[in-house]
Amino acid sequence: MNLFQTAQPSLLDRLWLVIRYPYDVVRHPLDALLSVPALSFLLIPTFSSYSTSLNLLFFYLTWSTLILSNSPLKVEILGTLGIRVLFYLLPALGFLAFDAAVPNIAAKVKEHGKTALPTGEEQGGSRGRWWKIALVSTANVLLGVAMQSSVELLFTKILHIRSALKISTSLPMPWAIALDLIRGLFLREILSYVLHRYVLHHPDSFLTDDHLRWQHTVSAPYAFVAHYDHPLAYLVRVFLPAYLPALMFRFHLLTYHMYLAIVSLEETFAYSGYNVLPSGLILGGIARRQERHLMNEGKGNYSCLGICDFVAGTSIGDDVLDDLREEAENNHVQERVKGRAKKAGRKPKSRSRS
C-alpha cells in the first residue's frame, strides 16, 4: 500500500471548489489587470512603432506569459469581464452621462427627441427608473460572466473534460479567426431569433410575461436597456445566443474576446436611441429595428441583425433589403455631390490666342 498516494477529491470537495472559485478569481483582480503581461498585452501592439513581425512576436510572448503565469479560468473570466466593461458598460455609462449633462444637445441626436432621454421628464426625470435599469443591466452582465465561469468549472473541475473555450499559448490564424467570427455571428442571429420569438414572446411560454413586464416597459431605448431584463429572460435573450456559438465551435479565447467585443458594441449602439451612428448601413438599421420591436410590444424584429426576420417575414417597417437600397442611394448621391464639387472647383482652361 502506498502511504504517499494522493487521495482523489470527493464530489463534495469539487462542489465546494466550484462555490469558492469565483471568490478566489475576483479576490485580487488588480494583480492580474495591472501585471506586466496584461499591460503589455494591451499596450505593445497599439503604441509600439516596431514592424508587424516584431509586434506579432511581442504579442505572442505576452500572450504566452499571460497564460503560463495565470490560471486559464482566471484569464478567461477577467478577460470576458474586461471586454464587457470596456465595450458595453463604460460606453453605456458615457451615453447616459451625455444625455443627463447636455439634454438639449442629446435630444437633437436622439431618434425620438426629448421623449427618449433616460433622465427626461417623460421618463420620470432625475428620480426616474434610469438608475434601476442601469443597476439591473450591470447585474445581468455579471450574471452572464458568472454563468460562463460555471460552465468552465463544470467542464474542467467536475466532468474533467477539456475547457469550453480553447485556452492555449498558441495563437489562432487570421483565417480561422475570420471563419469563427462569421459563423459565430450567423449562428447568434439564428439563435436570437428562435429564442426571442418562441421563448420570450410565445403565449404559452412562462417567460413571456416576465420579459414584457421588464424590458418592454421601457418606452424608448437607451444603451443600458440592451441588458435590462428579467434574469432568466436575459439569459435566454442575450447570454445564450452570444455564448452558445463560441461553445459549439470551441472558439480560441482570443477569438471569443474579439467576438464578444463586436457583440458588445453592436448592443451598445443598437439600443442607444441615437440617429447619428458610426455606420448608417449596419448600426442604423439595427437600431431602428430594435426601437420598433420595443415600441410595438414585441410583434416583430426578433433577431439581432434583422436577417432572420426578413427571411421569416416578421420585420416591422424597413427590413434588411430596404437598408441596403437606402445605403446604396445615399452612397450614389454622395458620389454625385462630390463629383459636382470637384468639377465646380476646377479652374477653366485659358484659350491660347492665335
PDB file of C-alpha atoms in Angstrom, residues 51-322:
ATOM      1  CA  SER A  51       7.472  46.254 -37.548  1.00  0.00           C
ATOM      2  CA  THR A  52       4.473  43.953 -37.864  1.00  0.00           C
ATOM      3  CA  SER A  53       6.592  40.821 -37.408  1.00  0.00           C
ATOM      4  CA  LEU A  54       8.162  42.178 -34.232  1.00  0.00           C
ATOM      5  CA  ASN A  55       4.777  43.237 -32.907  1.00  0.00           C
ATOM      6  CA  LEU A  56       3.445  39.739 -33.519  1.00  0.00           C
ATOM      7  CA  LEU A  57       6.460  38.309 -31.682  1.00  0.00           C
ATOM      8  CA  PHE A  58       5.866  40.614 -28.718  1.00  0.00           C
ATOM      9  CA  PHE A  59       2.171  39.739 -28.806  1.00  0.00           C
ATOM     10  CA  TYR A  60       2.907  36.014 -28.794  1.00  0.00           C
ATOM     11  CA  LEU A  61       5.415  36.324 -25.931  1.00  0.00           C
ATOM     12  CA  THR A  62       2.983  38.456 -23.949  1.00  0.00           C
ATOM     13  CA  TRP A  63       0.086  36.082 -24.539  1.00  0.00           C
ATOM     14  CA  SER A  64       2.205  33.040 -23.627  1.00  0.00           C
ATOM     15  CA  THR A  65       3.394  34.741 -20.447  1.00  0.00           C
ATOM     16  CA  LEU A  66      -0.151  35.686 -19.536  1.00  0.00           C
ATOM     17  CA  ILE A  67      -1.412  32.132 -19.997  1.00  0.00           C
ATOM     18  CA  LEU A  68       1.538  30.463 -18.232  1.00  0.00           C
ATOM     19  CA  SER A  69       1.577  32.854 -15.264  1.00  0.00           C
ATOM     20  CA  ASN A  70      -2.168  32.718 -14.533  1.00  0.00           C
ATOM     21  CA  SER A  71      -4.804  30.019 -14.394  1.00  0.00           C
ATOM     22  CA  PRO A  72      -6.714  29.642 -17.680  1.00  0.00           C
ATOM     23  CA  LEU A  73     -10.051  30.290 -16.000  1.00  0.00           C
ATOM     24  CA  LYS A  74      -8.772  33.466 -14.397  1.00  0.00           C
ATOM     25  CA  VAL A  75      -7.559  34.766 -17.766  1.00  0.00           C
ATOM     26  CA  GLU A  76     -10.878  33.856 -19.428  1.00  0.00           C
ATOM     27  CA  ILE A  77     -13.179  35.337 -16.791  1.00  0.00           C
ATOM     28  CA  LEU A  78     -11.232  38.531 -16.159  1.00  0.00           C
ATOM     29  CA  GLY A  79     -10.783  38.996 -19.910  1.00  0.00           C
ATOM     30  CA  THR A  80     -14.505  38.498 -20.526  1.00  0.00           C
ATOM     31  CA  LEU A  81     -15.400  40.895 -17.736  1.00  0.00           C
ATOM     32  CA  GLY A  82     -12.901  43.420 -19.095  1.00  0.00           C
ATOM     33  CA  ILE A  83     -14.426  43.209 -22.596  1.00  0.00           C
ATOM     34  CA  ARG A  84     -17.918  43.757 -21.227  1.00  0.00           C
ATOM     35  CA  VAL A  85     -16.739  46.730 -19.155  1.00  0.00           C
ATOM     36  CA  LEU A  86     -14.729  48.372 -21.946  1.00  0.00           C
ATOM     37  CA  PHE A  87     -17.147  47.791 -24.826  1.00  0.00           C
ATOM     38  CA  TYR A  88     -20.537  47.910 -23.113  1.00  0.00           C
ATOM     39  CA  LEU A  89     -20.720  49.231 -19.551  1.00  0.00           C
ATOM     40  CA  LEU A  90     -18.380  52.195 -19.963  1.00  0.00           C
ATOM     41  CA  PRO A  91     -19.885  53.346 -23.314  1.00  0.00           C
ATOM     42  CA  ALA A  92     -23.403  52.921 -21.905  1.00  0.00           C
ATOM     43  CA  LEU A  93     -22.422  54.953 -18.860  1.00  0.00           C
ATOM     44  CA  GLY A  94     -20.881  57.593 -21.121  1.00  0.00           C
ATOM     45  CA  PHE A  95     -24.057  57.831 -23.211  1.00  0.00           C
ATOM     46  CA  LEU A  96     -26.142  58.133 -20.041  1.00  0.00           C
ATOM     47  CA  ALA A  97     -23.896  60.888 -18.686  1.00  0.00           C
ATOM     48  CA  PHE A  98     -24.070  62.720 -22.026  1.00  0.00           C
ATOM     49  CA  ASP A  99     -27.882  62.530 -22.068  1.00  0.00           C
ATOM     50  CA  ALA A 100     -28.085  63.840 -18.492  1.00  0.00           C
ATOM     51  CA  ALA A 101     -25.407  66.548 -18.764  1.00  0.00           C
ATOM     52  CA  VAL A 102     -26.491  68.181 -22.035  1.00  0.00           C
ATOM     53  CA  PRO A 103     -30.115  67.118 -22.615  1.00  0.00           C
ATOM     54  CA  ASN A 104     -30.796  69.799 -25.230  1.00  0.00           C
ATOM     55  CA  ILE A 105     -27.944  68.617 -27.413  1.00  0.00           C
ATOM     56  CA  ALA A 106     -28.675  64.932 -26.745  1.00  0.00           C
ATOM     57  CA  ALA A 107     -32.329  65.381 -27.741  1.00  0.00           C
ATOM     58  CA  LYS A 108     -31.243  66.606 -31.180  1.00  0.00           C
ATOM     59  CA  VAL A 109     -29.358  63.379 -31.924  1.00  0.00           C
ATOM     60  CA  LYS A 110     -31.998  61.092 -30.387  1.00  0.00           C
ATOM     61  CA  GLU A 111     -34.380  59.393 -32.806  1.00  0.00           C
ATOM     62  CA  HIS A 112     -37.381  60.381 -30.675  1.00  0.00           C
ATOM     63  CA  GLY A 113     -36.105  63.639 -29.224  1.00  0.00           C
ATOM     64  CA  LYS A 114     -36.688  64.542 -25.585  1.00  0.00           C
ATOM     65  CA  THR A 115     -39.046  61.618 -25.030  1.00  0.00           C
ATOM     66  CA  ALA A 116     -36.067  59.268 -25.441  1.00  0.00           C
ATOM     67  CA  LEU A 117     -33.866  60.921 -22.811  1.00  0.00           C
ATOM     68  CA  PRO A 118     -33.440  58.496 -19.875  1.00  0.00           C
ATOM     69  CA  THR A 119     -33.406  61.357 -17.358  1.00  0.00           C
ATOM     70  CA  GLY A 120     -36.015  63.491 -19.145  1.00  0.00           C
ATOM     71  CA  GLU A 121     -39.383  64.461 -17.769  1.00  0.00           C
ATOM     72  CA  GLU A 122     -41.166  61.858 -19.911  1.00  0.00           C
ATOM     73  CA  GLN A 123     -39.026  59.146 -18.241  1.00  0.00           C
ATOM     74  CA  GLY A 124     -39.582  60.423 -14.703  1.00  0.00           C
ATOM     75  CA  GLY A 125     -36.771  62.984 -14.532  1.00  0.00           C
ATOM     76  CA  SER A 126     -33.651  62.542 -12.420  1.00  0.00           C
ATOM     77  CA  ARG A 127     -35.605  60.359  -9.992  1.00  0.00           C
ATOM     78  CA  GLY A 128     -36.929  58.047 -12.684  1.00  0.00           C
ATOM     79  CA  ARG A 129     -36.133  54.424 -13.411  1.00  0.00           C
ATOM     80  CA  TRP A 130     -32.832  55.046 -15.192  1.00  0.00           C
ATOM     81  CA  TRP A 131     -30.671  54.127 -12.208  1.00  0.00           C
ATOM     82  CA  LYS A 132     -32.640  50.918 -11.590  1.00  0.00           C
ATOM     83  CA  ILE A 133     -32.310  49.947 -15.245  1.00  0.00           C
ATOM     84  CA  ALA A 134     -28.560  50.649 -15.166  1.00  0.00           C
ATOM     85  CA  LEU A 135     -28.179  48.630 -11.963  1.00  0.00           C
ATOM     86  CA  VAL A 136     -30.146  45.633 -13.287  1.00  0.00           C
ATOM     87  CA  SER A 137     -28.258  45.797 -16.580  1.00  0.00           C
ATOM     88  CA  THR A 138     -24.902  45.713 -14.761  1.00  0.00           C
ATOM     89  CA  ALA A 139     -26.087  42.845 -12.561  1.00  0.00           C
ATOM     90  CA  ASN A 140     -27.148  40.877 -15.648  1.00  0.00           C
ATOM     91  CA  VAL A 141     -23.713  41.382 -17.202  1.00  0.00           C
ATOM     92  CA  LEU A 142     -22.161  39.934 -14.055  1.00  0.00           C
ATOM     93  CA  LEU A 143     -24.697  37.100 -14.171  1.00  0.00           C
ATOM     94  CA  GLY A 144     -23.592  36.231 -17.702  1.00  0.00           C
ATOM     95  CA  VAL A 145     -19.931  36.197 -16.652  1.00  0.00           C
ATOM     96  CA  ALA A 146     -20.828  34.005 -13.670  1.00  0.00           C
ATOM     97  CA  MET A 147     -22.695  31.562 -15.933  1.00  0.00           C
ATOM     98  CA  GLN A 148     -19.708  31.365 -18.261  1.00  0.00           C
ATOM     99  CA  SER A 149     -17.462  30.699 -15.257  1.00  0.00           C
ATOM    100  CA  SER A 150     -19.836  27.972 -14.059  1.00  0.00           C
ATOM    101  CA  VAL A 151     -19.740  26.210 -17.430  1.00  0.00           C
ATOM    102  CA  GLU A 152     -15.935  26.186 -17.405  1.00  0.00           C
ATOM    103  CA  LEU A 153     -15.859  24.881 -13.828  1.00  0.00           C
ATOM    104  CA  LEU A 154     -18.377  22.183 -14.720  1.00  0.00           C
ATOM    105  CA  PHE A 155     -16.290  21.039 -17.680  1.00  0.00           C
ATOM    106  CA  THR A 156     -12.836  21.162 -16.090  1.00  0.00           C
ATOM    107  CA  LYS A 157     -13.340  20.566 -12.363  1.00  0.00           C
ATOM    108  CA  ILE A 158     -16.358  18.241 -12.150  1.00  0.00           C
ATOM    109  CA  LEU A 159     -16.609  16.433 -15.500  1.00  0.00           C
ATOM    110  CA  HIS A 160     -12.822  16.535 -16.046  1.00  0.00           C
ATOM    111  CA  ILE A 161     -13.105  17.225 -19.756  1.00  0.00           C
ATOM    112  CA  ARG A 162     -11.455  19.913 -21.849  1.00  0.00           C
ATOM    113  CA  SER A 163     -12.445  23.536 -21.328  1.00  0.00           C
ATOM    114  CA  ALA A 164     -15.398  25.019 -23.178  1.00  0.00           C
ATOM    115  CA  LEU A 165     -13.139  27.548 -24.918  1.00  0.00           C
ATOM    116  CA  LYS A 166      -9.705  26.814 -26.300  1.00  0.00           C
ATOM    117  CA  ILE A 167      -7.141  28.396 -23.998  1.00  0.00           C
ATOM    118  CA  SER A 168      -3.552  27.778 -25.091  1.00  0.00           C
ATOM    119  CA  THR A 169      -0.313  29.628 -25.719  1.00  0.00           C
ATOM    120  CA  SER A 170      -0.729  29.186 -29.475  1.00  0.00           C
ATOM    121  CA  LEU A 171      -2.376  31.972 -31.453  1.00  0.00           C
ATOM    122  CA  PRO A 172      -5.236  31.389 -33.915  1.00  0.00           C
ATOM    123  CA  MET A 173      -4.586  32.007 -37.598  1.00  0.00           C
ATOM    124  CA  PRO A 174      -6.238  35.075 -39.192  1.00  0.00           C
ATOM    125  CA  TRP A 175      -8.448  32.980 -41.488  1.00  0.00           C
ATOM    126  CA  ALA A 176      -9.507  30.826 -38.524  1.00  0.00           C
ATOM    127  CA  ILE A 177     -10.468  33.972 -36.617  1.00  0.00           C
ATOM    128  CA  ALA A 178     -12.457  35.290 -39.586  1.00  0.00           C
ATOM    129  CA  LEU A 179     -14.244  31.958 -40.070  1.00  0.00           C
ATOM    130  CA  ASP A 180     -15.192  31.700 -36.399  1.00  0.00           C
ATOM    131  CA  LEU A 181     -16.415  35.294 -36.298  1.00  0.00           C
ATOM    132  CA  ILE A 182     -18.602  34.853 -39.393  1.00  0.00           C
ATOM    133  CA  ARG A 183     -20.207  31.577 -38.343  1.00  0.00           C
ATOM    134  CA  GLY A 184     -20.475  32.726 -34.723  1.00  0.00           C
ATOM    135  CA  LEU A 185     -22.369  35.894 -35.641  1.00  0.00           C
ATOM    136  CA  PHE A 186     -24.538  33.982 -38.115  1.00  0.00           C
ATOM    137  CA  LEU A 187     -25.486  31.330 -35.535  1.00  0.00           C
ATOM    138  CA  ARG A 188     -26.117  34.069 -32.958  1.00  0.00           C
ATOM    139  CA  GLU A 189     -28.550  35.649 -35.399  1.00  0.00           C
ATOM    140  CA  ILE A 190     -30.485  32.370 -35.728  1.00  0.00           C
ATOM    141  CA  LEU A 191     -30.471  31.598 -32.013  1.00  0.00           C
ATOM    142  CA  SER A 192     -31.558  35.106 -31.042  1.00  0.00           C
ATOM    143  CA  TYR A 193     -34.493  34.912 -33.448  1.00  0.00           C
ATOM    144  CA  VAL A 194     -35.686  31.456 -32.341  1.00  0.00           C
ATOM    145  CA  LEU A 195     -35.272  32.038 -28.599  1.00  0.00           C
ATOM    146  CA  HIS A 196     -36.617  35.571 -28.646  1.00  0.00           C
ATOM    147  CA  ARG A 197     -39.697  34.728 -30.685  1.00  0.00           C
ATOM    148  CA  TYR A 198     -40.650  31.288 -29.368  1.00  0.00           C
ATOM    149  CA  VAL A 199     -39.481  31.518 -25.738  1.00  0.00           C
ATOM    150  CA  LEU A 200     -39.926  35.192 -24.802  1.00  0.00           C
ATOM    151  CA  HIS A 201     -42.908  36.116 -26.997  1.00  0.00           C
ATOM    152  CA  HIS A 202     -44.851  32.880 -27.267  1.00  0.00           C
ATOM    153  CA  PRO A 203     -48.200  32.936 -25.421  1.00  0.00           C
ATOM    154  CA  ASP A 204     -47.538  29.531 -23.839  1.00  0.00           C
ATOM    155  CA  SER A 205     -44.053  30.395 -22.537  1.00  0.00           C
ATOM    156  CA  PHE A 206     -43.679  31.032 -18.808  1.00  0.00           C
ATOM    157  CA  LEU A 207     -41.078  33.739 -19.518  1.00  0.00           C
ATOM    158  CA  THR A 208     -43.252  35.876 -21.794  1.00  0.00           C
ATOM    159  CA  ASP A 209     -44.971  37.827 -19.021  1.00  0.00           C
ATOM    160  CA  ASP A 210     -41.697  38.433 -17.157  1.00  0.00           C
ATOM    161  CA  HIS A 211     -39.987  39.673 -20.329  1.00  0.00           C
ATOM    162  CA  LEU A 212     -42.878  42.012 -21.136  1.00  0.00           C
ATOM    163  CA  ARG A 213     -43.043  43.330 -17.568  1.00  0.00           C
ATOM    164  CA  TRP A 214     -39.328  44.102 -17.569  1.00  0.00           C
ATOM    165  CA  GLN A 215     -37.778  45.167 -20.858  1.00  0.00           C
ATOM    166  CA  HIS A 216     -40.950  46.119 -22.703  1.00  0.00           C
ATOM    167  CA  THR A 217     -41.978  48.624 -20.030  1.00  0.00           C
ATOM    168  CA  VAL A 218     -39.213  50.943 -21.280  1.00  0.00           C
ATOM    169  CA  SER A 219     -40.862  53.450 -23.620  1.00  0.00           C
ATOM    170  CA  ALA A 220     -37.709  54.461 -25.504  1.00  0.00           C
ATOM    171  CA  PRO A 221     -34.404  52.567 -25.656  1.00  0.00           C
ATOM    172  CA  TYR A 222     -31.022  53.711 -24.405  1.00  0.00           C
ATOM    173  CA  ALA A 223     -27.812  51.705 -24.087  1.00  0.00           C
ATOM    174  CA  PHE A 224     -28.447  50.179 -20.655  1.00  0.00           C
ATOM    175  CA  VAL A 225     -31.761  48.750 -21.911  1.00  0.00           C
ATOM    176  CA  ALA A 226     -29.827  46.218 -24.027  1.00  0.00           C
ATOM    177  CA  HIS A 227     -29.100  44.121 -20.924  1.00  0.00           C
ATOM    178  CA  TYR A 228     -32.136  45.151 -18.891  1.00  0.00           C
ATOM    179  CA  ASP A 229     -34.485  42.206 -18.462  1.00  0.00           C
ATOM    180  CA  HIS A 230     -35.690  39.564 -16.032  1.00  0.00           C
ATOM    181  CA  PRO A 231     -32.582  37.467 -15.174  1.00  0.00           C
ATOM    182  CA  LEU A 232     -33.956  34.284 -16.775  1.00  0.00           C
ATOM    183  CA  ALA A 233     -35.182  36.193 -19.819  1.00  0.00           C
ATOM    184  CA  TYR A 234     -31.778  37.860 -20.043  1.00  0.00           C
ATOM    185  CA  LEU A 235     -30.018  34.512 -20.162  1.00  0.00           C
ATOM    186  CA  VAL A 236     -32.326  33.395 -22.979  1.00  0.00           C
ATOM    187  CA  ARG A 237     -32.251  36.639 -24.964  1.00  0.00           C
ATOM    188  CA  VAL A 238     -28.627  37.781 -24.552  1.00  0.00           C
ATOM    189  CA  PHE A 239     -26.338  35.221 -22.922  1.00  0.00           C
ATOM    190  CA  LEU A 240     -27.284  32.004 -24.723  1.00  0.00           C
ATOM    191  CA  PRO A 241     -27.303  33.414 -28.291  1.00  0.00           C
ATOM    192  CA  ALA A 242     -23.896  35.000 -27.683  1.00  0.00           C
ATOM    193  CA  TYR A 243     -22.223  32.145 -25.772  1.00  0.00           C
ATOM    194  CA  LEU A 244     -23.574  29.016 -27.455  1.00  0.00           C
ATOM    195  CA  PRO A 245     -21.822  29.649 -30.814  1.00  0.00           C
ATOM    196  CA  ALA A 246     -18.494  30.001 -29.011  1.00  0.00           C
ATOM    197  CA  LEU A 247     -19.245  26.815 -27.087  1.00  0.00           C
ATOM    198  CA  MET A 248     -20.327  24.819 -30.145  1.00  0.00           C
ATOM    199  CA  PHE A 249     -17.373  25.869 -32.326  1.00  0.00           C
ATOM    200  CA  ARG A 250     -14.972  25.999 -29.346  1.00  0.00           C
ATOM    201  CA  PHE A 251     -13.533  29.395 -30.097  1.00  0.00           C
ATOM    202  CA  HIS A 252      -9.998  30.245 -29.148  1.00  0.00           C
ATOM    203  CA  LEU A 253     -10.109  32.636 -26.187  1.00  0.00           C
ATOM    204  CA  LEU A 254      -8.688  35.499 -28.274  1.00  0.00           C
ATOM    205  CA  THR A 255     -11.295  34.899 -30.966  1.00  0.00           C
ATOM    206  CA  TYR A 256     -14.039  34.797 -28.340  1.00  0.00           C
ATOM    207  CA  HIS A 257     -12.937  38.123 -26.877  1.00  0.00           C
ATOM    208  CA  MET A 258     -12.929  39.696 -30.371  1.00  0.00           C
ATOM    209  CA  TYR A 259     -16.368  38.219 -30.992  1.00  0.00           C
ATOM    210  CA  LEU A 260     -17.661  39.470 -27.633  1.00  0.00           C
ATOM    211  CA  ALA A 261     -16.278  42.948 -28.308  1.00  0.00           C
ATOM    212  CA  ILE A 262     -18.207  43.088 -31.620  1.00  0.00           C
ATOM    213  CA  VAL A 263     -21.384  41.867 -29.912  1.00  0.00           C
ATOM    214  CA  SER A 264     -20.992  44.354 -27.050  1.00  0.00           C
ATOM    215  CA  LEU A 265     -20.523  47.310 -29.391  1.00  0.00           C
ATOM    216  CA  GLU A 266     -23.487  46.220 -31.502  1.00  0.00           C
ATOM    217  CA  GLU A 267     -25.688  46.024 -28.384  1.00  0.00           C
ATOM    218  CA  THR A 268     -24.483  49.418 -27.149  1.00  0.00           C
ATOM    219  CA  PHE A 269     -25.226  51.296 -30.367  1.00  0.00           C
ATOM    220  CA  ALA A 270     -28.350  49.322 -31.325  1.00  0.00           C
ATOM    221  CA  TYR A 271     -30.089  50.375 -28.107  1.00  0.00           C
ATOM    222  CA  SER A 272     -28.511  53.832 -27.833  1.00  0.00           C
ATOM    223  CA  GLY A 273     -31.509  55.596 -29.388  1.00  0.00           C
ATOM    224  CA  TYR A 274     -29.281  57.922 -31.407  1.00  0.00           C
ATOM    225  CA  ASN A 275     -29.928  58.678 -35.050  1.00  0.00           C
ATOM    226  CA  VAL A 276     -26.259  59.537 -35.640  1.00  0.00           C
ATOM    227  CA  LEU A 277     -24.280  56.292 -35.551  1.00  0.00           C
ATOM    228  CA  PRO A 278     -20.825  55.277 -36.828  1.00  0.00           C
ATOM    229  CA  SER A 279     -22.268  53.127 -39.630  1.00  0.00           C
ATOM    230  CA  GLY A 280     -25.548  54.072 -41.295  1.00  0.00           C
ATOM    231  CA  LEU A 281     -25.955  50.725 -43.038  1.00  0.00           C
ATOM    232  CA  ILE A 282     -25.229  48.274 -40.244  1.00  0.00           C
ATOM    233  CA  LEU A 283     -25.920  50.008 -36.938  1.00  0.00           C
ATOM    234  CA  GLY A 284     -28.562  52.439 -38.180  1.00  0.00           C
ATOM    235  CA  GLY A 285     -30.862  49.727 -39.486  1.00  0.00           C
ATOM    236  CA  ILE A 286     -30.274  47.531 -36.437  1.00  0.00           C
ATOM    237  CA  ALA A 287     -31.071  50.411 -34.076  1.00  0.00           C
ATOM    238  CA  ARG A 288     -34.301  51.270 -35.898  1.00  0.00           C
ATOM    239  CA  ARG A 289     -35.464  47.649 -35.799  1.00  0.00           C
ATOM    240  CA  GLN A 290     -34.739  47.327 -32.066  1.00  0.00           C
ATOM    241  CA  GLU A 291     -36.725  50.501 -31.389  1.00  0.00           C
ATOM    242  CA  ARG A 292     -39.698  49.219 -33.389  1.00  0.00           C
ATOM    243  CA  HIS A 293     -39.548  45.904 -31.523  1.00  0.00           C
ATOM    244  CA  LEU A 294     -39.796  47.647 -28.158  1.00  0.00           C
ATOM    245  CA  MET A 295     -42.405  50.171 -29.224  1.00  0.00           C
ATOM    246  CA  ASN A 296     -44.658  47.580 -30.926  1.00  0.00           C
ATOM    247  CA  GLU A 297     -44.860  45.250 -27.900  1.00  0.00           C
ATOM    248  CA  GLY A 298     -42.579  42.658 -29.472  1.00  0.00           C
ATOM    249  CA  LYS A 299     -44.726  41.881 -32.518  1.00  0.00           C
ATOM    250  CA  GLY A 300     -41.697  41.521 -34.807  1.00  0.00           C
ATOM    251  CA  ASN A 301     -37.976  42.263 -35.271  1.00  0.00           C
ATOM    252  CA  TYR A 302     -36.845  39.415 -33.035  1.00  0.00           C
ATOM    253  CA  SER A 303     -33.315  38.880 -34.362  1.00  0.00           C
ATOM    254  CA  CYS A 304     -30.214  40.977 -33.804  1.00  0.00           C
ATOM    255  CA  LEU A 305     -29.304  41.914 -37.370  1.00  0.00           C
ATOM    256  CA  GLY A 306     -32.728  41.519 -38.982  1.00  0.00           C
ATOM    257  CA  ILE A 307     -31.726  38.771 -41.440  1.00  0.00           C
ATOM    258  CA  CYS A 308     -33.942  36.074 -39.906  1.00  0.00           C
ATOM    259  CA  ASP A 309     -36.844  38.500 -39.653  1.00  0.00           C
ATOM    260  CA  PHE A 310     -36.506  39.245 -43.360  1.00  0.00           C
ATOM    261  CA  VAL A 311     -36.481  35.522 -44.217  1.00  0.00           C
ATOM    262  CA  ALA A 312     -39.417  34.708 -41.897  1.00  0.00           C
ATOM    263  CA  GLY A 313     -41.442  37.801 -42.818  1.00  0.00           C
ATOM    264  CA  THR A 314     -41.559  39.213 -39.282  1.00  0.00           C
ATOM    265  CA  SER A 315     -39.897  42.552 -39.988  1.00  0.00           C
ATOM    266  CA  ILE A 316     -41.611  45.686 -38.703  1.00  0.00           C
ATOM    267  CA  GLY A 317     -41.082  48.621 -41.014  1.00  0.00           C
ATOM    268  CA  ASP A 318     -37.933  48.646 -43.136  1.00  0.00           C
ATOM    269  CA  ASP A 319     -36.076  45.339 -43.483  1.00  0.00           C
ATOM    270  CA  VAL A 320     -32.511  44.492 -44.422  1.00  0.00           C
ATOM    271  CA  LEU A 321     -33.112  44.952 -48.149  1.00  0.00           C
ATOM    272  CA  ASP A 322     -34.594  48.400 -47.539  1.00  0.00           C
TER     273      ASP A 322
END
